[in-house]
Amino acid sequence: METLGGAAFAPDKTYLNTCSAGLLPRSAADAITALVEELAAGRPGGAGDWPRVGAVRRSFARLTGTDEARVAVGGSVAVHVGLVAQSFPPGSEILFPEGDYSSVITPFAVRGDLKLRFVPLDGLAEAVRPGTALVALSSVQSSDGRIADLPAIRAAAAAHGARTLLDASQSAGWLPLDADAWDFTVTGAFKFLMCPRGVSFLTVGEEAQRSVVPIHAGPFAAEDENGSIYGPVEELARSARRFDEPPAFPSYHAAEQSLALLEEIGIDAVHAHDTALARRFRDGVARLGYEAVPGESVVVAVPGLDDRVADLARAGVVVSARAGNLRAAFHLYNSAADVDRALDVLAG
């Protein structure tokens, strides 16, 4: 099985660590370099191009089945979640899976006036109850790659009138996402979307938009950006753009290229490719006498093998260790040869 990325990527190692950070396609790296060189020379157009930010917003909307009017751009998941967290009244119950990623939880925890409840991931849908205000979770768990039962969780939340927040950072780019099925989604784009750090997305449903205050709004959040540079903004953007953070332009110039490549290949093709490689790795690990966390995730965790990460690194195979697991992830720039190389090192 060959790669899907072709000449767009040129790793010098066996890179199986997209769950930590994705590789940049060559076109994205070139876009950053071009902008940085222009800035060093005295770019007359300012720090970057707003039309490119708009192109990135539209591309993400197409990849996730939503309208660009529901997409806000920013720089980090924690900031997006913090915006959502401030919209709930004191005493609201927020339900989480145990051990989810800190950026999903901490913005709610630091308020100190919300009721936070934690349950096992596989019991999350059953734990939604009358009075639950929000169910917040990652679609794919960072620590071990487990995929949440997303349809069941959405149905349980709807039955009890609870809102939903999905962190798609470990799934967007390989697992098809219907952003409109959730009140809020947050996505760090530096993993399977293959963007640099500094690119993230918040989607907000039409009804949910009415309850969120754009507390970090500036001229970029105005309906008339050019006419709102000084003094308070008189009219905020009528779309989710009012929740935008100021963009890190080099990252967004690169993101335009990365997301265009994903659109060209297609998420369904990436899903089939990535899951086949993950299945090959799980089967190989089993032949070596180890048991990976089961499932169809492309993030594969093997309990008890975290001490082999350094051995793999010395052999030029990049993986990571989380929560006692060896963690490998497979994406469109990986091939069957990459899987077999990692298994050969583990066997040795």
Tab-separated table of C-alpha atoms in Angstrom:
chain	number	residue	atom	x	y	z
A	1	MET	CA	0.000	0.000	0.000
A	2	GLU	CA	1.577	3.237	-1.185
A	3	THR	CA	1.043	6.703	0.225
A	4	LEU	CA	-1.785	8.998	-0.880
A	5	GLY	CA	0.347	12.125	-0.596
A	6	GLY	CA	2.890	11.315	-3.280
A	7	ALA	CA	5.510	13.973	-3.865
A	8	ALA	CA	3.674	16.444	-1.607
A	9	PHE	CA	5.586	15.060	1.392
A	10	ALA	CA	9.237	14.261	1.977
A	11	PRO	CA	9.773	12.893	5.523
A	12	ASP	CA	13.303	11.779	6.334
A	13	LYS	CA	12.075	9.337	9.007
A	14	THR	CA	9.313	6.783	9.416
A	15	TYR	CA	6.836	9.277	10.812
A	16	LEU	CA	3.944	7.687	12.744
A	17	ASN	CA	3.144	10.541	15.098
A	18	THR	CA	0.380	12.573	13.451
A	19	CYS	CA	-1.588	12.339	16.709
A	20	SER	CA	1.030	14.771	18.088
A	21	ALA	CA	1.607	16.870	14.958
A	22	GLY	CA	0.988	16.275	11.284
A	23	LEU	CA	3.538	16.687	8.520
A	24	LEU	CA	3.265	19.788	6.361
A	25	PRO	CA	2.915	19.257	2.629
A	26	ARG	CA	5.680	20.908	0.639
A	27	SER	CA	3.254	23.497	-0.729
A	28	ALA	CA	2.340	24.583	2.809
A	29	ALA	CA	5.981	24.947	3.827
A	30	ASP	CA	6.622	26.970	0.679
A	31	ALA	CA	3.698	29.277	1.481
A	32	ILE	CA	5.143	30.052	4.914
A	33	THR	CA	8.601	30.663	3.478
A	34	ALA	CA	7.248	32.997	0.815
A	35	LEU	CA	5.335	35.114	3.337
A	36	VAL	CA	8.232	35.251	5.794
A	37	GLU	CA	10.604	36.381	3.044
A	38	GLU	CA	8.148	39.090	2.011
A	39	LEU	CA	7.805	40.254	5.620
A	40	ALA	CA	11.570	40.404	6.004
A	41	ALA	CA	11.787	42.517	2.840
A	42	GLY	CA	9.072	44.974	3.928
A	43	ARG	CA	5.782	43.615	2.627
A	44	PRO	CA	3.514	46.507	1.580
A	45	GLY	CA	0.318	44.512	2.129
A	46	GLY	CA	0.792	44.003	5.855
A	47	ALA	CA	1.296	40.837	7.881
A	48	GLY	CA	-0.747	38.557	5.645
A	49	ASP	CA	-3.741	38.218	3.346
A	50	TRP	CA	-7.288	38.205	4.719
A	51	PRO	CA	-8.649	36.521	1.571
A	52	ARG	CA	-6.483	33.497	2.379
A	53	VAL	CA	-8.075	33.277	5.830
A	54	GLY	CA	-11.469	33.297	4.149
A	55	ALA	CA	-10.368	30.540	1.789
A	56	VAL	CA	-9.259	28.410	4.759
A	57	ARG	CA	-12.612	28.987	6.490
A	58	ARG	CA	-14.519	27.886	3.386
A	59	SER	CA	-12.298	24.858	2.871
A	60	PHE	CA	-12.822	23.665	6.447
A	61	ALA	CA	-16.573	24.197	6.064
A	62	ARG	CA	-16.626	22.001	2.965
A	63	LEU	CA	-14.543	19.293	4.650
A	64	THR	CA	-16.918	19.163	7.630
A	65	GLY	CA	-20.270	19.538	5.887
A	66	THR	CA	-21.224	22.914	7.282
A	67	ASP	CA	-21.701	26.476	6.067
A	68	GLU	CA	-18.855	28.958	6.375
A	69	ALA	CA	-21.212	31.228	8.331
A	70	ARG	CA	-20.949	28.749	11.217
A	71	VAL	CA	-17.126	28.630	11.230
A	72	ALA	CA	-14.900	30.828	13.394
A	73	VAL	CA	-11.126	30.739	13.034
A	74	GLY	CA	-8.516	31.011	15.740
A	75	GLY	CA	-5.273	29.723	17.148
A	76	SER	CA	-6.054	27.134	19.819
A	77	VAL	CA	-8.742	24.768	21.026
A	78	ALA	CA	-8.437	26.018	24.621
A	79	VAL	CA	-9.415	29.550	23.578
A	80	HIS	CA	-12.426	28.272	21.638
A	81	VAL	CA	-13.539	26.111	24.555
A	82	GLY	CA	-13.062	29.036	26.924
A	83	LEU	CA	-15.429	31.099	24.790
A	84	VAL	CA	-18.045	28.350	25.012
A	85	ALA	CA	-17.453	27.806	28.743
A	86	GLN	CA	-18.235	31.418	29.643
A	87	SER	CA	-21.684	31.121	28.018
A	88	PHE	CA	-23.164	28.780	30.655
A	89	PRO	CA	-24.815	30.146	33.805
A	90	PRO	CA	-23.410	29.313	37.258
A	91	GLY	CA	-24.417	25.896	38.524
A	92	SER	CA	-24.711	24.332	35.045
A	93	GLU	CA	-23.791	20.650	34.858
A	94	ILE	CA	-21.089	19.853	32.294
A	95	LEU	CA	-20.565	16.162	31.536
A	96	PHE	CA	-17.198	14.788	30.360
A	97	PRO	CA	-15.580	11.399	29.721
A	98	GLU	CA	-12.956	10.482	32.295
A	99	GLY	CA	-9.425	11.279	31.186
A	100	ASP	CA	-10.309	13.461	28.215
A	101	TYR	CA	-7.846	16.054	26.960
A	102	SER	CA	-7.223	18.965	29.301
A	103	SER	CA	-8.163	21.679	26.805
A	104	VAL	CA	-11.701	20.304	26.664
A	105	ILE	CA	-12.086	20.355	30.456
A	106	THR	CA	-9.955	23.055	32.049
A	107	PRO	CA	-11.728	26.138	30.612
A	108	PHE	CA	-14.852	24.927	32.407
A	109	ALA	CA	-12.999	23.902	35.574
A	110	VAL	CA	-11.304	27.255	36.148
A	111	ARG	CA	-14.629	29.045	36.397
A	112	GLY	CA	-15.244	27.408	39.770
A	113	ASP	CA	-19.026	27.842	39.623
A	114	LEU	CA	-20.002	24.976	37.318
A	115	LYS	CA	-20.842	21.370	38.229
A	116	LEU	CA	-18.380	19.111	36.438
A	117	ARG	CA	-19.206	15.393	36.221
A	118	PHE	CA	-16.946	12.663	34.819
A	119	VAL	CA	-17.953	9.169	33.682
A	120	PRO	CA	-16.281	6.408	31.644
A	121	LEU	CA	-16.299	7.063	27.906
A	122	ASP	CA	-18.353	3.960	27.125
A	123	GLY	CA	-21.053	5.089	29.576
A	124	LEU	CA	-21.250	8.707	28.459
A	125	ALA	CA	-24.535	8.461	26.568
A	126	GLU	CA	-26.256	6.680	29.463
A	127	ALA	CA	-24.961	9.304	31.923
A	128	VAL	CA	-26.770	12.244	30.282
A	129	ARG	CA	-29.678	13.187	32.526
A	130	PRO	CA	-32.251	15.929	33.040
A	131	GLY	CA	-30.353	19.021	34.072
A	132	THR	CA	-27.215	18.221	32.090
A	133	ALA	CA	-26.431	21.485	30.293
A	134	LEU	CA	-23.588	20.309	28.057
A	135	VAL	CA	-21.838	17.100	27.034
A	136	ALA	CA	-18.219	17.880	26.082
A	137	LEU	CA	-15.872	15.269	24.655
A	138	SER	CA	-13.187	14.419	22.126
A	139	SER	CA	-14.303	12.311	19.186
A	140	VAL	CA	-11.076	10.294	19.492
A	141	GLN	CA	-9.310	9.995	22.817
A	142	SER	CA	-5.781	11.382	22.756
A	143	SER	CA	-4.432	8.893	25.287
A	144	ASP	CA	-5.473	5.655	23.592
A	145	GLY	CA	-7.273	6.363	20.301
A	146	ARG	CA	-10.730	5.149	21.348
A	147	ILE	CA	-13.577	6.516	19.208
A	148	ALA	CA	-16.629	7.725	21.118
A	149	ASP	CA	-20.114	6.450	20.232
A	150	LEU	CA	-21.014	9.748	18.626
A	151	PRO	CA	-24.554	8.927	17.399
A	152	ALA	CA	-25.595	7.595	20.820
A	153	ILE	CA	-24.165	10.616	22.625
A	154	ARG	CA	-25.917	13.052	20.298
A	155	ALA	CA	-29.218	11.209	20.709
A	156	ALA	CA	-28.968	11.161	24.511
A	157	ALA	CA	-28.122	14.854	24.633
A	158	ALA	CA	-31.063	15.715	22.378
A	159	ALA	CA	-33.417	13.639	24.511
A	160	HIS	CA	-32.485	15.623	27.623
A	161	GLY	CA	-32.110	19.056	26.036
A	162	ALA	CA	-28.361	19.180	26.592
A	163	ARG	CA	-26.005	20.939	24.245
A	164	THR	CA	-22.954	19.211	22.782
A	165	LEU	CA	-19.317	20.174	22.255
A	166	LEU	CA	-17.071	17.907	20.195
A	167	ASP	CA	-13.296	18.252	19.993
A	168	ALA	CA	-12.367	16.834	16.588
A	169	SER	CA	-8.633	17.521	16.835
A	170	GLN	CA	-7.714	13.810	16.698
A	171	SER	CA	-10.208	12.946	13.967
A	172	ALA	CA	-10.767	15.821	11.528
A	173	GLY	CA	-8.830	14.970	8.397
A	174	TRP	CA	-9.434	11.219	8.464
A	175	LEU	CA	-12.814	10.559	10.134
A	176	PRO	CA	-15.808	12.078	8.324
A	177	LEU	CA	-17.307	14.866	10.437
A	178	ASP	CA	-20.786	16.367	10.234
A	179	ALA	CA	-20.203	19.583	12.142
A	180	ASP	CA	-23.860	20.570	11.916
A	181	ALA	CA	-24.793	17.588	14.092
A	182	TRP	CA	-23.171	19.320	17.091
A	183	ASP	CA	-23.881	22.608	18.845
A	184	PHE	CA	-20.144	23.303	18.981
A	185	THR	CA	-17.093	21.682	17.455
A	186	VAL	CA	-13.486	22.672	18.119
A	187	THR	CA	-10.549	21.464	16.046
A	188	GLY	CA	-6.826	21.976	16.397
A	189	ALA	CA	-5.652	21.803	12.781
A	190	PHE	CA	-2.018	20.834	13.429
A	191	LYS	CA	-2.680	17.101	13.507
A	192	PHE	CA	-4.564	15.263	10.739
A	193	LEU	CA	-5.453	18.504	8.934
A	194	MET	CA	-1.682	18.949	8.465
A	195	CYS	CA	-1.578	22.669	9.228
A	196	PRO	CA	1.007	24.459	11.374
A	197	ARG	CA	0.213	25.307	14.971
A	198	GLY	CA	-1.753	28.518	15.145
A	199	VAL	CA	-4.730	27.280	13.097
A	200	SER	CA	-7.898	26.110	14.808
A	201	PHE	CA	-11.612	26.111	14.092
A	202	LEU	CA	-14.780	26.623	16.112
A	203	THR	CA	-18.155	25.777	14.605
A	204	VAL	CA	-21.261	27.131	16.302
A	205	GLY	CA	-24.824	26.093	15.503
A	206	GLU	CA	-27.275	28.821	14.603
A	207	GLU	CA	-29.202	28.581	17.879
A	208	ALA	CA	-26.057	28.274	19.994
A	209	GLN	CA	-24.632	31.448	18.438
A	210	ARG	CA	-27.252	33.476	20.310
A	211	SER	CA	-25.907	32.406	23.715
A	212	VAL	CA	-22.171	32.957	23.181
A	213	VAL	CA	-20.642	36.377	23.859
A	214	PRO	CA	-17.624	37.230	21.663
A	215	ILE	CA	-15.518	38.315	24.620
A	216	HIS	CA	-12.289	38.711	22.636
A	217	ALA	CA	-13.875	40.649	19.764
A	218	GLY	CA	-11.910	43.304	17.901
A	219	PRO	CA	-12.179	44.877	14.460
A	220	PHE	CA	-11.839	41.425	12.843
A	221	ALA	CA	-15.199	40.517	14.465
A	222	ALA	CA	-17.066	43.464	12.945
A	223	GLU	CA	-19.533	43.215	10.101
A	224	ASP	CA	-17.654	46.142	8.537
A	225	GLU	CA	-14.012	45.364	9.352
A	226	ASN	CA	-12.508	48.365	7.585
A	227	GLY	CA	-14.898	50.787	9.243
A	228	SER	CA	-14.469	49.410	12.779
A	229	ILE	CA	-10.796	50.006	13.523
A	230	TYR	CA	-11.282	52.660	16.223
A	231	GLY	CA	-13.725	52.860	19.082
A	232	PRO	CA	-16.175	50.107	20.022
A	233	VAL	CA	-17.431	47.941	17.194
A	234	GLU	CA	-20.912	49.157	16.363
A	235	GLU	CA	-22.104	46.014	14.602
A	236	LEU	CA	-20.610	42.581	15.112
A	237	ALA	CA	-20.444	40.153	12.214
A	238	ARG	CA	-23.778	38.438	11.620
A	239	SER	CA	-22.023	35.079	11.203
A	240	ALA	CA	-19.729	33.039	13.457
A	241	ARG	CA	-16.947	35.312	12.244
A	242	ARG	CA	-17.746	37.462	15.293
A	243	PHE	CA	-16.047	34.731	17.332
A	244	ASP	CA	-12.806	34.881	15.306
A	245	GLU	CA	-9.437	35.366	16.932
A	246	PRO	CA	-6.869	37.429	14.993
A	247	PRO	CA	-5.205	34.901	12.683
A	248	ALA	CA	-1.525	33.964	12.694
A	249	PHE	CA	-1.038	34.748	9.018
A	250	PRO	CA	1.952	32.470	8.208
A	251	SER	CA	0.014	29.502	9.592
A	252	TYR	CA	-3.107	30.387	7.628
A	253	HIS	CA	-1.183	30.900	4.401
A	254	ALA	CA	0.085	27.341	4.875
A	255	ALA	CA	-3.324	26.009	5.928
A	256	GLU	CA	-4.808	27.075	2.609
A	257	GLN	CA	-2.473	24.605	0.890
A	258	SER	CA	-2.931	21.782	3.398
A	259	LEU	CA	-6.727	21.847	3.328
A	260	ALA	CA	-6.789	22.143	-0.457
A	261	LEU	CA	-4.771	18.919	-0.648
A	262	LEU	CA	-7.202	17.143	1.677
A	263	GLU	CA	-10.129	18.321	-0.416
A	264	GLU	CA	-8.418	17.058	-3.561
A	265	ILE	CA	-7.801	13.584	-2.112
A	266	GLY	CA	-11.101	13.349	-0.205
A	267	ILE	CA	-11.776	12.384	3.396
A	268	ASP	CA	-13.360	9.058	2.434
A	269	ALA	CA	-10.203	7.999	0.597
A	270	VAL	CA	-8.033	9.131	3.506
A	271	HIS	CA	-10.241	7.219	5.953
A	272	ALA	CA	-9.934	3.988	3.977
A	273	HIS	CA	-6.165	4.382	3.619
A	274	ASP	CA	-5.455	5.327	7.231
A	275	THR	CA	-7.675	2.681	8.828
A	276	ALA	CA	-6.136	-0.049	6.640
A	277	LEU	CA	-2.657	0.909	7.841
A	278	ALA	CA	-3.813	1.000	11.469
A	279	ARG	CA	-5.375	-2.441	11.077
A	280	ARG	CA	-2.097	-3.776	9.648
A	281	PHE	CA	-0.241	-2.408	12.658
A	282	ARG	CA	-2.725	-3.859	15.178
A	283	ASP	CA	-2.493	-7.266	13.516
A	284	GLY	CA	1.299	-7.094	13.508
A	285	VAL	CA	1.457	-6.113	17.162
A	286	ALA	CA	-0.798	-9.068	17.996
A	287	ARG	CA	1.581	-11.449	16.194
A	288	LEU	CA	4.352	-10.117	18.431
A	289	GLY	CA	2.323	-11.037	21.506
A	290	TYR	CA	0.958	-7.617	22.452
A	291	GLU	CA	-2.618	-6.364	22.501
A	292	ALA	CA	-3.449	-2.933	21.139
A	293	VAL	CA	-6.524	-1.026	22.237
A	294	PRO	CA	-9.217	-2.441	19.922
A	295	GLY	CA	-11.232	-0.446	17.430
A	296	GLU	CA	-11.065	1.202	14.017
A	297	SER	CA	-9.181	4.314	15.059
A	298	VAL	CA	-6.075	5.372	13.144
A	299	VAL	CA	-4.547	6.319	16.511
A	300	VAL	CA	-3.305	2.989	17.843
A	301	ALA	CA	-2.289	2.595	21.486
A	302	VAL	CA	-0.414	-0.431	22.825
A	303	PRO	CA	-0.449	-0.619	26.633
A	304	GLY	CA	2.853	-1.394	28.300
A	305	LEU	CA	5.051	-0.629	25.297
A	306	ASP	CA	5.713	3.024	26.079
A	307	ASP	CA	9.286	2.092	27.051
A	308	ARG	CA	9.992	1.141	23.408
A	309	VAL	CA	9.445	4.680	22.082
A	310	ALA	CA	13.137	5.518	22.541
A	311	ASP	CA	14.207	2.317	20.736
A	312	LEU	CA	11.984	3.205	17.816
A	313	ALA	CA	13.341	6.754	17.735
A	314	ARG	CA	16.919	5.497	17.546
A	315	ALA	CA	15.868	3.405	14.548
A	316	GLY	CA	14.303	6.422	12.839
A	317	VAL	CA	10.684	5.574	13.671
A	318	VAL	CA	8.764	8.449	15.287
A	319	VAL	CA	5.908	7.535	17.642
A	320	SER	CA	4.874	8.875	21.060
A	321	ALA	CA	4.067	7.708	24.596
A	322	ARG	CA	0.864	8.646	26.419
A	323	ALA	CA	-0.653	7.325	29.647
A	324	GLY	CA	1.507	4.182	29.652
A	325	ASN	CA	0.820	3.426	25.996
A	326	LEU	CA	2.974	3.365	22.917
A	327	ARG	CA	0.942	5.523	20.549
A	328	ALA	CA	1.245	5.374	16.768
A	329	ALA	CA	-0.901	7.136	14.186
A	330	PHE	CA	-1.243	6.610	10.457
A	331	HIS	CA	-2.074	9.160	7.810
A	332	LEU	CA	-2.127	9.706	4.074
A	333	TYR	CA	1.659	10.132	3.797
A	334	ASN	CA	2.289	6.717	5.372
A	335	SER	CA	2.617	3.401	3.558
A	336	ALA	CA	2.580	-0.295	4.399
A	337	ALA	CA	6.376	-0.152	4.440
A	338	ASP	CA	6.201	2.341	7.311
A	339	VAL	CA	4.016	-0.026	9.319
A	340	ASP	CA	6.338	-2.951	8.648
A	341	ARG	CA	9.400	-0.912	9.599
A	342	ALA	CA	7.900	-0.119	13.011
A	343	LEU	CA	6.939	-3.760	13.548
A	344	ASP	CA	10.454	-4.920	12.607
A	345	VAL	CA	11.968	-2.642	15.255
A	346	LEU	CA	9.504	-3.857	17.898
A	347	ALA	CA	10.249	-7.474	16.980
A	348	GLY	CA	13.974	-6.861	17.371
